[in-house]
Coordinates of C-alpha atoms in Angstrom, one line a residue:
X556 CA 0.0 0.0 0.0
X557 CA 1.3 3.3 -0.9
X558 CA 2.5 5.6 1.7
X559 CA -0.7 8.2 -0.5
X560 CA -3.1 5.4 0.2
X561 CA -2.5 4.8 4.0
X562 CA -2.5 8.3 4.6
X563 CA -5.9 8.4 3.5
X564 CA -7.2 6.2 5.2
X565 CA -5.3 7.4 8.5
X566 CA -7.3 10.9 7.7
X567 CA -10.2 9.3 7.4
X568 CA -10.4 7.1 10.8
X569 CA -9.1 10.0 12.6
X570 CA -11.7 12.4 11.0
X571 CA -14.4 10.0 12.3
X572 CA -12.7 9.8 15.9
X573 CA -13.7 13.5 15.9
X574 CA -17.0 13.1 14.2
X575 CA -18.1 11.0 16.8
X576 CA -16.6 12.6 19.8
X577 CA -18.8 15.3 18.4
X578 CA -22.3 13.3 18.0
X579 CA -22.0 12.1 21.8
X580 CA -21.2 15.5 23.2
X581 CA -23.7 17.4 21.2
X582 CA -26.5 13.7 22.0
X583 CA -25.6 14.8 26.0
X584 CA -25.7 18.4 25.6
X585 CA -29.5 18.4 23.4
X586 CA -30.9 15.4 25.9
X587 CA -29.4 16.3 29.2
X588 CA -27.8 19.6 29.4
X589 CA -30.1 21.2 31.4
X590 CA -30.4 18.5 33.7
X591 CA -26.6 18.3 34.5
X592 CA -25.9 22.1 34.6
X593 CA -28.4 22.3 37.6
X594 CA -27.0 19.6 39.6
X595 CA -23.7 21.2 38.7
X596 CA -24.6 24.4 40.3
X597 CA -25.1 23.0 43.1
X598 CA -22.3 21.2 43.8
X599 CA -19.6 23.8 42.6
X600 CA -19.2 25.1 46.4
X601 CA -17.7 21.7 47.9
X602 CA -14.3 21.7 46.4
X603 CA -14.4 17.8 46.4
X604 CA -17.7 17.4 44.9
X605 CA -16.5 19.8 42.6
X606 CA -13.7 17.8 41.3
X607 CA -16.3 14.9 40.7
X608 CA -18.9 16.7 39.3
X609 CA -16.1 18.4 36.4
X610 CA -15.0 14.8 36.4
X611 CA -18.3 13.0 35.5
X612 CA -19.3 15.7 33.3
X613 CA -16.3 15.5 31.2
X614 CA -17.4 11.9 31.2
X615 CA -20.8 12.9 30.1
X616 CA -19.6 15.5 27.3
X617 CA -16.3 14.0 26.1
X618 CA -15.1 17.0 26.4
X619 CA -13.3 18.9 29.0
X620 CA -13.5 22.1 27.0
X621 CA -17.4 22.0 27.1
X622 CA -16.9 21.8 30.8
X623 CA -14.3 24.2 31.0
X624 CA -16.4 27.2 28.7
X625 CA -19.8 26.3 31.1
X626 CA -18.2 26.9 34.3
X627 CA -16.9 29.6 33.0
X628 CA -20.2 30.7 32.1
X629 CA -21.7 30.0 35.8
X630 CA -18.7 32.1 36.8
X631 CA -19.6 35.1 34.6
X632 CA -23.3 34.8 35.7
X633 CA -22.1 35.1 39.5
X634 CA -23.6 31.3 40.3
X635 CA -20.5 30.4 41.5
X636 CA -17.1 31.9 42.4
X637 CA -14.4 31.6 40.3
X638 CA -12.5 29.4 42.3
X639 CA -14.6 26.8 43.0
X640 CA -15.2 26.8 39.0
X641 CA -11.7 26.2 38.4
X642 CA -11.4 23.2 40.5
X643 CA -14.1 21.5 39.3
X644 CA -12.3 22.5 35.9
X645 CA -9.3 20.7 36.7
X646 CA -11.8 18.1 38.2
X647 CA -13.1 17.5 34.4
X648 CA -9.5 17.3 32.8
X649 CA -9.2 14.4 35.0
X650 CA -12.6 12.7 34.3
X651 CA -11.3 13.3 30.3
X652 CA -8.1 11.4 31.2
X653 CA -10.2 8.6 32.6
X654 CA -12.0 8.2 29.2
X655 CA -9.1 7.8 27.7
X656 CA -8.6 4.7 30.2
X657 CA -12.1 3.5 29.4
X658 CA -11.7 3.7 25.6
X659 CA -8.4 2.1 25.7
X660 CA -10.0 -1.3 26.1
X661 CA -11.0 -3.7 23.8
X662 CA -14.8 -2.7 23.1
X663 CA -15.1 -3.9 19.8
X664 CA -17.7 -6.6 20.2
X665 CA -19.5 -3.2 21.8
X666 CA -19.3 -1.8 18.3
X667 CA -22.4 -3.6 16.0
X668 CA -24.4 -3.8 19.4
X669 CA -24.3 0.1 20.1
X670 CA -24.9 1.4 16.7
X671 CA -27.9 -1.3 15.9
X672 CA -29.1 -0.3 19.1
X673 CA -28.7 3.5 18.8
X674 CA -30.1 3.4 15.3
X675 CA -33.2 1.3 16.4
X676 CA -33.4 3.8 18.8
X677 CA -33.4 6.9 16.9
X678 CA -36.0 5.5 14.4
X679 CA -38.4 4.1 16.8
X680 CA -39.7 7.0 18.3
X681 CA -40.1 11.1 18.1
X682 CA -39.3 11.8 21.4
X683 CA -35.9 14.0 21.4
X684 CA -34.8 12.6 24.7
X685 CA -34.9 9.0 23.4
X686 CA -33.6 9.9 20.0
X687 CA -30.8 11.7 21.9
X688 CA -30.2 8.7 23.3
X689 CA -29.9 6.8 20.5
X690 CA -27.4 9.2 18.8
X691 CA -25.4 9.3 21.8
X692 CA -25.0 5.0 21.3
X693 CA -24.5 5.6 17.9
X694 CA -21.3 8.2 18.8
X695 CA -20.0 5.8 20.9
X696 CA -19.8 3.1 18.5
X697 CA -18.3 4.7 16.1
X698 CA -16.0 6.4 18.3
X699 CA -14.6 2.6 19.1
X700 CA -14.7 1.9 15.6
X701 CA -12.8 4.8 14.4
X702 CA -10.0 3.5 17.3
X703 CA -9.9 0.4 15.3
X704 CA -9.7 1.7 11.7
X705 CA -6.7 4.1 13.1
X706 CA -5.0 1.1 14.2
X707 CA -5.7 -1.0 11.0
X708 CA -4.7 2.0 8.9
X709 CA -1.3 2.6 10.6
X710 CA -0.5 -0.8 10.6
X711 CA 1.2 -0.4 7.2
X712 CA 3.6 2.7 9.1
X713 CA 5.3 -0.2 10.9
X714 CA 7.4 -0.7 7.1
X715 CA 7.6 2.8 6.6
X716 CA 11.4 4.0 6.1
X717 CA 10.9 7.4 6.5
X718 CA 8.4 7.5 9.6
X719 CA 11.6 6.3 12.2
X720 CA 13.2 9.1 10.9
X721 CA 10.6 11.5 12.2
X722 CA 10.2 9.5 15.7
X723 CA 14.0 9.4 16.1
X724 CA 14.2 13.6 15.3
X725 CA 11.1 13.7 17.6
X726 CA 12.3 11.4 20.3
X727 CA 15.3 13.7 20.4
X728 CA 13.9 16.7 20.6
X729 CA 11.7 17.2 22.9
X730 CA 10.7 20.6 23.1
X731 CA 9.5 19.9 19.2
X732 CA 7.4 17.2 20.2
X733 CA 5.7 18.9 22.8
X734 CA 4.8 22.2 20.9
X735 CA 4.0 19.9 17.9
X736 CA 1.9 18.1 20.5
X737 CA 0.2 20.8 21.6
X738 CA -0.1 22.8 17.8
X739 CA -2.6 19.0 17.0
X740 CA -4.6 19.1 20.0
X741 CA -5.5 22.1 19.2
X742 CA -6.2 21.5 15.5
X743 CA -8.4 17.8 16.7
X744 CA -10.2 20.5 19.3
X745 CA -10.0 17.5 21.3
X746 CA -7.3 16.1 23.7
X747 CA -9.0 13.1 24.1
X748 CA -9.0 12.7 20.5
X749 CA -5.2 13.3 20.3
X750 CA -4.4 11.2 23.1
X751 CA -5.9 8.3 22.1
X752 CA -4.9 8.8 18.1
X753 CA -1.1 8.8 20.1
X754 CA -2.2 5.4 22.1
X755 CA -3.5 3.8 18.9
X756 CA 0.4 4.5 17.1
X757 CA 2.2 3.3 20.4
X758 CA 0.1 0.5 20.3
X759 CA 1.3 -0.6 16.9
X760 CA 5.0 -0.3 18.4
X761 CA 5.3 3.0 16.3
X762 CA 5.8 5.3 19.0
X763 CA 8.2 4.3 22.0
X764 CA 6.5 5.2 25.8
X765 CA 9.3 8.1 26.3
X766 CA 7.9 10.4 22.9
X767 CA 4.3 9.1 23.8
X768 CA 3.9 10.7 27.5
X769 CA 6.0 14.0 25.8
X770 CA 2.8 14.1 23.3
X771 CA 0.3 13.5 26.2
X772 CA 1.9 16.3 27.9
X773 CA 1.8 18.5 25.2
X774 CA -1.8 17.5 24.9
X775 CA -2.5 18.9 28.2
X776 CA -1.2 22.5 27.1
X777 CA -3.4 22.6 23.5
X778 CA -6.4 21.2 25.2
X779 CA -6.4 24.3 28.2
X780 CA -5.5 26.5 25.0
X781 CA -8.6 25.4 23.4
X782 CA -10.8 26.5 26.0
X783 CA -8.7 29.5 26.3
X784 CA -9.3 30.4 22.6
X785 CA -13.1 29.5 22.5
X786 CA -13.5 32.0 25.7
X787 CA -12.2 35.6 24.0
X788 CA -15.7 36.4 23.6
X789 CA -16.9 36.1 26.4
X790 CA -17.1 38.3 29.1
X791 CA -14.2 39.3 31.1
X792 CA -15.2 37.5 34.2
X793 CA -16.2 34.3 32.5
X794 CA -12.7 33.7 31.1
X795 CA -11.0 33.5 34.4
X796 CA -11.8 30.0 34.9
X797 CA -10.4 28.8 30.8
X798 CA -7.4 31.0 31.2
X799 CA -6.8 29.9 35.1
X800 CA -7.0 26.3 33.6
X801 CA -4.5 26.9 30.5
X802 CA -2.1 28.3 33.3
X803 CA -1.8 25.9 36.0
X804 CA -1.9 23.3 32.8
X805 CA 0.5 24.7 31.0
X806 CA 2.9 25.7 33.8
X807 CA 2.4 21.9 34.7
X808 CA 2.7 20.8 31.5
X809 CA 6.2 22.6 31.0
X810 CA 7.7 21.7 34.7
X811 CA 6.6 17.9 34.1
X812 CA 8.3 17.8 30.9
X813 CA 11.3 19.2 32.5
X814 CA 11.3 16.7 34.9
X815 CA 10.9 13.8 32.9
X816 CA 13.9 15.4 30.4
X817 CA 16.3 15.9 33.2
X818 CA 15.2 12.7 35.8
X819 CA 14.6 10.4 33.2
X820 CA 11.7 8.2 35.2
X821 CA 11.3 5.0 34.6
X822 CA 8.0 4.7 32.9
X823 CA 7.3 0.8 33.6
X824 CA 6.2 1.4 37.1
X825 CA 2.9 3.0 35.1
X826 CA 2.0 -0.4 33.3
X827 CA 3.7 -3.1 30.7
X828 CA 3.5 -1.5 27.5
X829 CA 3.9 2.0 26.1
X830 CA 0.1 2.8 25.2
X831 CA -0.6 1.2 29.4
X832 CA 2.4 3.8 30.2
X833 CA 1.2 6.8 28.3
X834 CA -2.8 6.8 28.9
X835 CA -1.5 6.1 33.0
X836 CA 1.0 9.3 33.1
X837 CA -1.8 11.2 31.6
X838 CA -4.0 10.6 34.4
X839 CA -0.8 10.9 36.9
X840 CA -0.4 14.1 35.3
X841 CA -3.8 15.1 36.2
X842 CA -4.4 13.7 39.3
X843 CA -1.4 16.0 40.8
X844 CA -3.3 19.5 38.8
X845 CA -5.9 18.5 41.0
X846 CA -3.9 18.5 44.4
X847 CA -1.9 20.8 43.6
X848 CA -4.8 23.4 42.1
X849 CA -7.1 23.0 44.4
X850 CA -5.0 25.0 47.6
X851 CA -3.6 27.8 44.7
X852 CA -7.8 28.2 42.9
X853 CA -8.2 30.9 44.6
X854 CA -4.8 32.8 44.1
X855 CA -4.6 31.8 40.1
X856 CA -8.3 33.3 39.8
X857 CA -7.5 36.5 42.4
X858 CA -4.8 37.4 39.5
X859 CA -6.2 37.0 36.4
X860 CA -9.5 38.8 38.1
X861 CA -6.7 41.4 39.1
X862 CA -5.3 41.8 35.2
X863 CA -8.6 40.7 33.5
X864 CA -9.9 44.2 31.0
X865 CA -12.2 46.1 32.4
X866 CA -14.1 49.4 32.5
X867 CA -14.1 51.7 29.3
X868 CA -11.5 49.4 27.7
X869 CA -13.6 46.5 27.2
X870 CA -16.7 47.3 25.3
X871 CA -20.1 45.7 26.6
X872 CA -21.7 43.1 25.1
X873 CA -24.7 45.9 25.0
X874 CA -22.0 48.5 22.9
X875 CA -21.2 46.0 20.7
X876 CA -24.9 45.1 19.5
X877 CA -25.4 49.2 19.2
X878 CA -22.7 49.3 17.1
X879 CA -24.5 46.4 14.7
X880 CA -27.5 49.6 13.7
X881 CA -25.0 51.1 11.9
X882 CA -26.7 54.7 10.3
X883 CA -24.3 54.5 7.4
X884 CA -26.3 51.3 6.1
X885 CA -29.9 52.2 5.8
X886 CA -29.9 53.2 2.2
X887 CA -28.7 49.7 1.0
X888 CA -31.5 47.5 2.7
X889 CA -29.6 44.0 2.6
X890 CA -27.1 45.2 4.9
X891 CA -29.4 47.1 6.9
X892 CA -31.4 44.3 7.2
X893 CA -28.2 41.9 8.5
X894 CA -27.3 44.1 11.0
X895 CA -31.1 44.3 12.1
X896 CA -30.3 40.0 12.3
X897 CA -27.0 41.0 14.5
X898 CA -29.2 43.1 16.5
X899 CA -31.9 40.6 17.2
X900 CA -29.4 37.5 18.0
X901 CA -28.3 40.1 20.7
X902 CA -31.6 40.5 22.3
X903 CA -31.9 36.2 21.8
X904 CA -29.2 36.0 23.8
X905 CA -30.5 38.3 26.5
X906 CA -33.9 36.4 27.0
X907 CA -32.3 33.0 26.6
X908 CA -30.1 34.9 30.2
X909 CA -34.0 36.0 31.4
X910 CA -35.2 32.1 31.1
X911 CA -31.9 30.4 32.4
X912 CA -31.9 32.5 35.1
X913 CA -36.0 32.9 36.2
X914 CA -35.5 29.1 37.2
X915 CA -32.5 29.6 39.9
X916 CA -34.5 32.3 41.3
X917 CA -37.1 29.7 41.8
X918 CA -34.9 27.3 43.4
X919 CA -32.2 29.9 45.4
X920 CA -34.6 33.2 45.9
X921 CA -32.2 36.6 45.9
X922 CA -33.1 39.8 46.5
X923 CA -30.1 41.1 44.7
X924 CA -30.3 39.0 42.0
X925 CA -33.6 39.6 41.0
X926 CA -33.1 42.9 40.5
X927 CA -30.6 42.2 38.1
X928 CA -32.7 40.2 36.1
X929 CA -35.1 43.0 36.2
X930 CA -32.6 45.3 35.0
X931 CA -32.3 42.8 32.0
X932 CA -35.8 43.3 31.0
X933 CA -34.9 46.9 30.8
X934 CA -32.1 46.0 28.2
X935 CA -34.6 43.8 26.4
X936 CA -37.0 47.1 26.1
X937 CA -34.2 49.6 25.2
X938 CA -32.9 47.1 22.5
X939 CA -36.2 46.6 21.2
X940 CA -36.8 50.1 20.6
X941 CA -33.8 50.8 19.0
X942 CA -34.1 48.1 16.4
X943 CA -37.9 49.4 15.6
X944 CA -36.1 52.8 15.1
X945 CA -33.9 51.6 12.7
X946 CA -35.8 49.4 10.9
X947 CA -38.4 52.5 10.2
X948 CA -35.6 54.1 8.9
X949 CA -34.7 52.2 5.6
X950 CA -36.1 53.6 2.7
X951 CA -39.2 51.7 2.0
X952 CA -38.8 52.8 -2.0
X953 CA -35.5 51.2 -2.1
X954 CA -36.9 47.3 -0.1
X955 CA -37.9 44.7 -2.7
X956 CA -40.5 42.4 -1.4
X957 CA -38.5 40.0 0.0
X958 CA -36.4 42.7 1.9
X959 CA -40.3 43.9 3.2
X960 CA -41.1 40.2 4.3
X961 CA -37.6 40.4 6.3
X962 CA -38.6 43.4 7.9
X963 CA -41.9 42.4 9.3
X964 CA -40.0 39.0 10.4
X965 CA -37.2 40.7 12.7
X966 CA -39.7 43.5 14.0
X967 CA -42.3 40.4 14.8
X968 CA -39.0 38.5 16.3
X969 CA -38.2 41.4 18.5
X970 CA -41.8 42.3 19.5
X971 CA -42.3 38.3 20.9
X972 CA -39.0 38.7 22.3
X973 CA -40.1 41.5 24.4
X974 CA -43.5 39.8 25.4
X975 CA -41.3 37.3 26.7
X976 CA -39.2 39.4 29.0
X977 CA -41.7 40.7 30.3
X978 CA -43.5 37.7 31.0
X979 CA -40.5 37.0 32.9
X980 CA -40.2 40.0 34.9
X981 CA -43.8 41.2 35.5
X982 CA -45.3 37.4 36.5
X983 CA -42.8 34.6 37.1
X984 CA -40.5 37.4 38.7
X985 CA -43.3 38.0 41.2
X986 CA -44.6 34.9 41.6
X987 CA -40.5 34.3 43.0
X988 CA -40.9 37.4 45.4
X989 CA -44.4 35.9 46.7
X990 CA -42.0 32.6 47.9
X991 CA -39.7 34.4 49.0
X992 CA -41.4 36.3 51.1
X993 CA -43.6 33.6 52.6
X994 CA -40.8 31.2 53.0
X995 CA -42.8 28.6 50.9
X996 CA -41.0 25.2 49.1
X997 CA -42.3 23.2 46.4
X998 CA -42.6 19.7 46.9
X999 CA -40.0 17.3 45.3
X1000 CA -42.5 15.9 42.6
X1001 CA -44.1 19.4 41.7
X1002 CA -40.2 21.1 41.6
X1003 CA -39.2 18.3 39.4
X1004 CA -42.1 18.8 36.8
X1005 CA -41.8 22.6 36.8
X1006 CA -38.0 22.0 35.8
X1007 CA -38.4 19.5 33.1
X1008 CA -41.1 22.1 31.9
X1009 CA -38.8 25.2 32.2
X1010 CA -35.9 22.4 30.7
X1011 CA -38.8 21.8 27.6
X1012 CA -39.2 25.9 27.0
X1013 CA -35.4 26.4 26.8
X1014 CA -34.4 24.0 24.6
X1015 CA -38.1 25.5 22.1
X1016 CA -36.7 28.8 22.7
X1017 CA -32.9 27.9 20.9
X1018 CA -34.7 26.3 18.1
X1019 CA -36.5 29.7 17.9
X1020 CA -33.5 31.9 17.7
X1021 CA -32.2 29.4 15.2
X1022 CA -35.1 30.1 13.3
X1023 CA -34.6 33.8 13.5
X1024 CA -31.2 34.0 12.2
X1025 CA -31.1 30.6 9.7
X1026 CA -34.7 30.8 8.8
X1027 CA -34.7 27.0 8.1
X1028 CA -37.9 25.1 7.5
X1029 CA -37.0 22.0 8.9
X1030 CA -35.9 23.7 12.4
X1031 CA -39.6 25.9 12.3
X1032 CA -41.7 22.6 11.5
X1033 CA -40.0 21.3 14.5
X1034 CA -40.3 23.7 16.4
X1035 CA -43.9 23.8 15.6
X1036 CA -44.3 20.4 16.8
X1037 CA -42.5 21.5 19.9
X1038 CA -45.9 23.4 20.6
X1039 CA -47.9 20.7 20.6
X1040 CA -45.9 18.1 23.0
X1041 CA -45.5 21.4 25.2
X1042 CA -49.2 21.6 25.4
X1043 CA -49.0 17.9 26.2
X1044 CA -46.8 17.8 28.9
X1045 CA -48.5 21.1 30.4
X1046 CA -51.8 19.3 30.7
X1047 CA -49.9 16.4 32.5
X1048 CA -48.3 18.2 34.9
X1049 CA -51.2 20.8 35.8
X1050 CA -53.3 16.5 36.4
X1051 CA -50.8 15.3 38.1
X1052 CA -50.3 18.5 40.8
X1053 CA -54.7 18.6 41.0
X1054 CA -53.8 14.8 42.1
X1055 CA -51.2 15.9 44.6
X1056 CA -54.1 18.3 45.7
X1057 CA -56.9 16.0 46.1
X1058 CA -55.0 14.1 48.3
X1059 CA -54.2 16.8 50.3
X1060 CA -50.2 17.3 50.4
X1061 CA -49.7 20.2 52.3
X1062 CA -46.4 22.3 50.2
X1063 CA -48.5 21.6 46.9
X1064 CA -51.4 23.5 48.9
X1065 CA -49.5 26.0 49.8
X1066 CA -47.8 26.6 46.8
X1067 CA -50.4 25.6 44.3
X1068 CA -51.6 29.2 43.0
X1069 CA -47.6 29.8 42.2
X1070 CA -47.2 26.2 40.6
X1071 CA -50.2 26.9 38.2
X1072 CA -49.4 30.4 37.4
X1073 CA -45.7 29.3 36.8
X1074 CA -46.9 26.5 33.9
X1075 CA -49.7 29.3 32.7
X1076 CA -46.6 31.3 32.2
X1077 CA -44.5 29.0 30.9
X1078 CA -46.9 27.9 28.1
X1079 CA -47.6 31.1 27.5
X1080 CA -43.6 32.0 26.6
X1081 CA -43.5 28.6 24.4
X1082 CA -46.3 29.5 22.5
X1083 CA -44.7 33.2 21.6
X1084 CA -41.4 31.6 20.7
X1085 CA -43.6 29.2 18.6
X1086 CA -45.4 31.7 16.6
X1087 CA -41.9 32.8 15.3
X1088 CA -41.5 29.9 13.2
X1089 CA -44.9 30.8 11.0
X1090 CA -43.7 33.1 8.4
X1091 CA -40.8 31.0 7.4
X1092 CA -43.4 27.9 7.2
X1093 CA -45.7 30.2 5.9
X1094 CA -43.4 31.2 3.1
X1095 CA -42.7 27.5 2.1
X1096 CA -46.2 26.3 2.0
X1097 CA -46.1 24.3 5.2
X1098 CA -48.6 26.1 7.3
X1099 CA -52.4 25.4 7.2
X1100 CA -54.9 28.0 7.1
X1101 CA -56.6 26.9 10.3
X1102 CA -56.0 24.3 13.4
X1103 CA -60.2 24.0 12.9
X1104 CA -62.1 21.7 12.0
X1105 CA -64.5 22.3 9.5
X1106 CA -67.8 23.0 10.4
X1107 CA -70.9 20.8 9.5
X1108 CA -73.2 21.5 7.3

């Protein structure tokens, strides 16, 4: 086999290893995001349940980078401090070294069984949870089959002349091999996927133990770089925990390669063969960030909090969407109309804040906090009029008919958008000060329905702002449908909390006008965000004239 040929087929198993690392992050993220970024928040403030809960959420993910840019998030918001987000940060790099360990065995009688399943799966039903599901089995089996075609495809390396060339240089140089290292982790946006591409070679003999745990370590730099990268947008505050994490990584990174350049370890202490040697320093590696990040969190986060932009230098996230109604634009409606679309993504983003955030006030009522959510709705209003501003300002000679049918889509956008905050604000905002004030608790049935509502209402209200901006017709049918299983599960709920009611439980009693005003509310929100998909299915023919029935005659 040509050296062309193997090469190709080397891209192509690795290309899959990151396809499917993909499917099962983005499977968990759709099916149970919401779920794990509650029971996250709550565990953040115990250092050691921290470390677990980054740990089993890397797990969950794949991905210690989607862990990393979350916490970072929770940090941002003010849920947690940035400490404690760090530590659980370091606590995920771990849990991602660990499924390297898991992947490293031999699962490929798992392969058939989990894609059969996950397929059946997927096609049996409508539910998204379920299909979810399936696509996460689906991910995993071909994440274990792309481990297999990597090592079939190399296999052919091992008569290579020219690849002991590079291993010797590499071998050799060190510093090379760990910037390299670092350079294709960054490139895979995936250290697990790097790491166990490097396991794969070593297990074919084509990488000796020494260069493999020199890779892993540079590995360990790109992957806290990733993060690091990803995070420039955001806020200033909510990159302290990526770029805290790329630091004590990277310093650790750099002193263990150091060490094992000038000490020479022996490395068969950490298993019998070079892929058990390098996937066991990697979790070494990690497992001494964690002790030795946990005591220095809190300085790391005090410094980069101490250095972080802020003030006049670093525009607002609210400057930057002003700056999108740029005057100089309105007499060419196309890009007046785009940054209309930049406008309204900005006010998306703020209610998607609103509805993330309503819920923790229902769980962890603050005074303080509610007040800046208020102060959001404010924003919502401010933007809101603005946009109508400028949108009355284009030239309606100069507007085509599609550029008119734009027009009344963003301005329809923004005016829901607005109903929603202040939904937000001016009911479920007061229904939170009503149990605050009277110290009440929901019970542990009726909480958990309200969530897995508020969970349902989210997840509709991203598939509207996809709608906004890509004005797809798949995404507004299902969106659509979305209505109609919300309406579902609201009747359910509302039966099953009467039931709690008839049989006389005493916090559903107490709380029962709140519980039922809460779903009222809720519903109501799902049903605005629905209505945004109807002029795009409108537009494609996919809407009926009416829900009715016709009448007899």
């Amino acid at each position: 086999m040509s050296g062309s040929v193997v090469l190709i087929h080397l891209a192509g198993a690795v290309a899959l290893l990151l396809w499917a690392t993909r499917t099962v992050r983005t499977g968990v993220e759709r099916a149970y995001g919401d779920i794990l970024r509650r029971k996250l928040r709550g565990t953040l403030k115990n250092p050691l349940a921290a470390v677990a809960a980054g740990a089993l959420l890397a797990i969950a993910f794949q991905s210690s980078t989607a862990v990393s840019l979350l916490v970072g998030s929770f940090v941002g918001s003010g849920i947690v401090g940035a400490a404690s987000g760090l530590i659980a940060v370091l606590g995920a790099d771990l849990g991602s070294a660990f499924v390297v360990k898991l992947l490293s065995f031999d699962l490929s009688l798992l392969v058939p069984i989990l894609i059969f399943s996950g397929t059946a799966i997927f096609l049996a039903t409508e539910r998204r949870a379920w299909r979810q599901f399936g696509r996460i089995l689906v991910g995993v089996g071909l994440l274990l089959l792309s481990l297999q075609l990597i090592g079939n495809a190399s296999e052919p390396l091992r008569h290579s002349d020219l690849l002991p060339i590079v291993i010797n240089y590499l071998s050799g140089d060190v510093v090379t091999a760990f910037l390299l290292a670092a350079l294709m982790t960054w490139l895979f946006h995936s250290s697990i996927a790097f790491i166990l591409l490097v396991v794969a070679l070593a297990s074919r003999g084509l990488i000796p133990a020494e260069l493999g745990v020199v890779l892993a370590l540079g590995a360990n730099l790109g992957g806290g770089l990733i993060a690091g990268l990803l995070s420039r947008t955001m806020a200033p505050a909510s990159r302290v925990v990526p770029f805290g994490n790329l630091a004590i990584r990277g310093i650790g990174a750099v002193i263990a390669l150091a060490a094992l350049t000038i000490f020479k370890p022996p490395l068969e202490y950490l298993g019998a063969t070079a892929p058990l040697q390098i996937i066991h320093a990697h979790i070494v590696f990690n497992i001494a960030l964690v002790i030795v990040g946990m005591p220095i969190a809190g300085l790391v986060t005090r410094i980069l909090e101490n250095v972080s932009p802020s003030g006049p230098a670093a525009a607002t996230l609210e400057d930057r969407e002003a700056s999108a109604l740029d005057p100089s634009a309105l007499s060419i409606p196309s890009r007046a109309l785009a940054n209309v679309t930049r406008a309204v993504v900005g006010v998306c983003e703020t209610v998607e804040v609103m509805l993330k955030n309503i819920m923790e006030l229902y769980e962890e009522p603050d005074r303080e906090r509610m007040a800046e959510l208020a102060s959001l709705d404010d924003r919502v209003d401010r933007k809101h009029a603005a946009i109508k501003l400028y949108l009355a300002r284009i030239p309606p000679e100069q507007m085509d008919e599609h550029d008119v049918q734009r027009t009344r889509e963003l301005l329809d956008a923004c005016v829901k958008l607005e109903q929603v905050g202040d939904i937000i604000t001016r009911n479920m905002l007061v229904h939170v000060k009503k149990k605050l004030d009277r110290g009440l608790t929901f019970t542990p049935e009726g909480w958990r329905e309200l969530s897995n509502l508020h969970a349902t209402v989210l997840n509709n209200a991203r598939l509207a702002f996809n709608v906004v901006i890509s004005r797809d017709p798949g995404t507004a049918q299902a969106l659509v449908r979305e209505k109609d299983r919300m309406r579902d599960l609201e009747r359910e709920t509302s039966e099953r909390h009467f039931e709690r009611l008839r049989v006389g439980t005493k916090k559903s009693l107490e709380t029962s006008s709140i519980h039922l005003d809460t779903i009222r509310d809720l519903k109501q929100i799902n049903s605005l965000l629905a209505s945004i998909a109807y002029p795009v299915l409108e537009e494609h023919g996919l809407l009926r004239g009416s829900r009715l029935a016709p009448a007899a005659e």
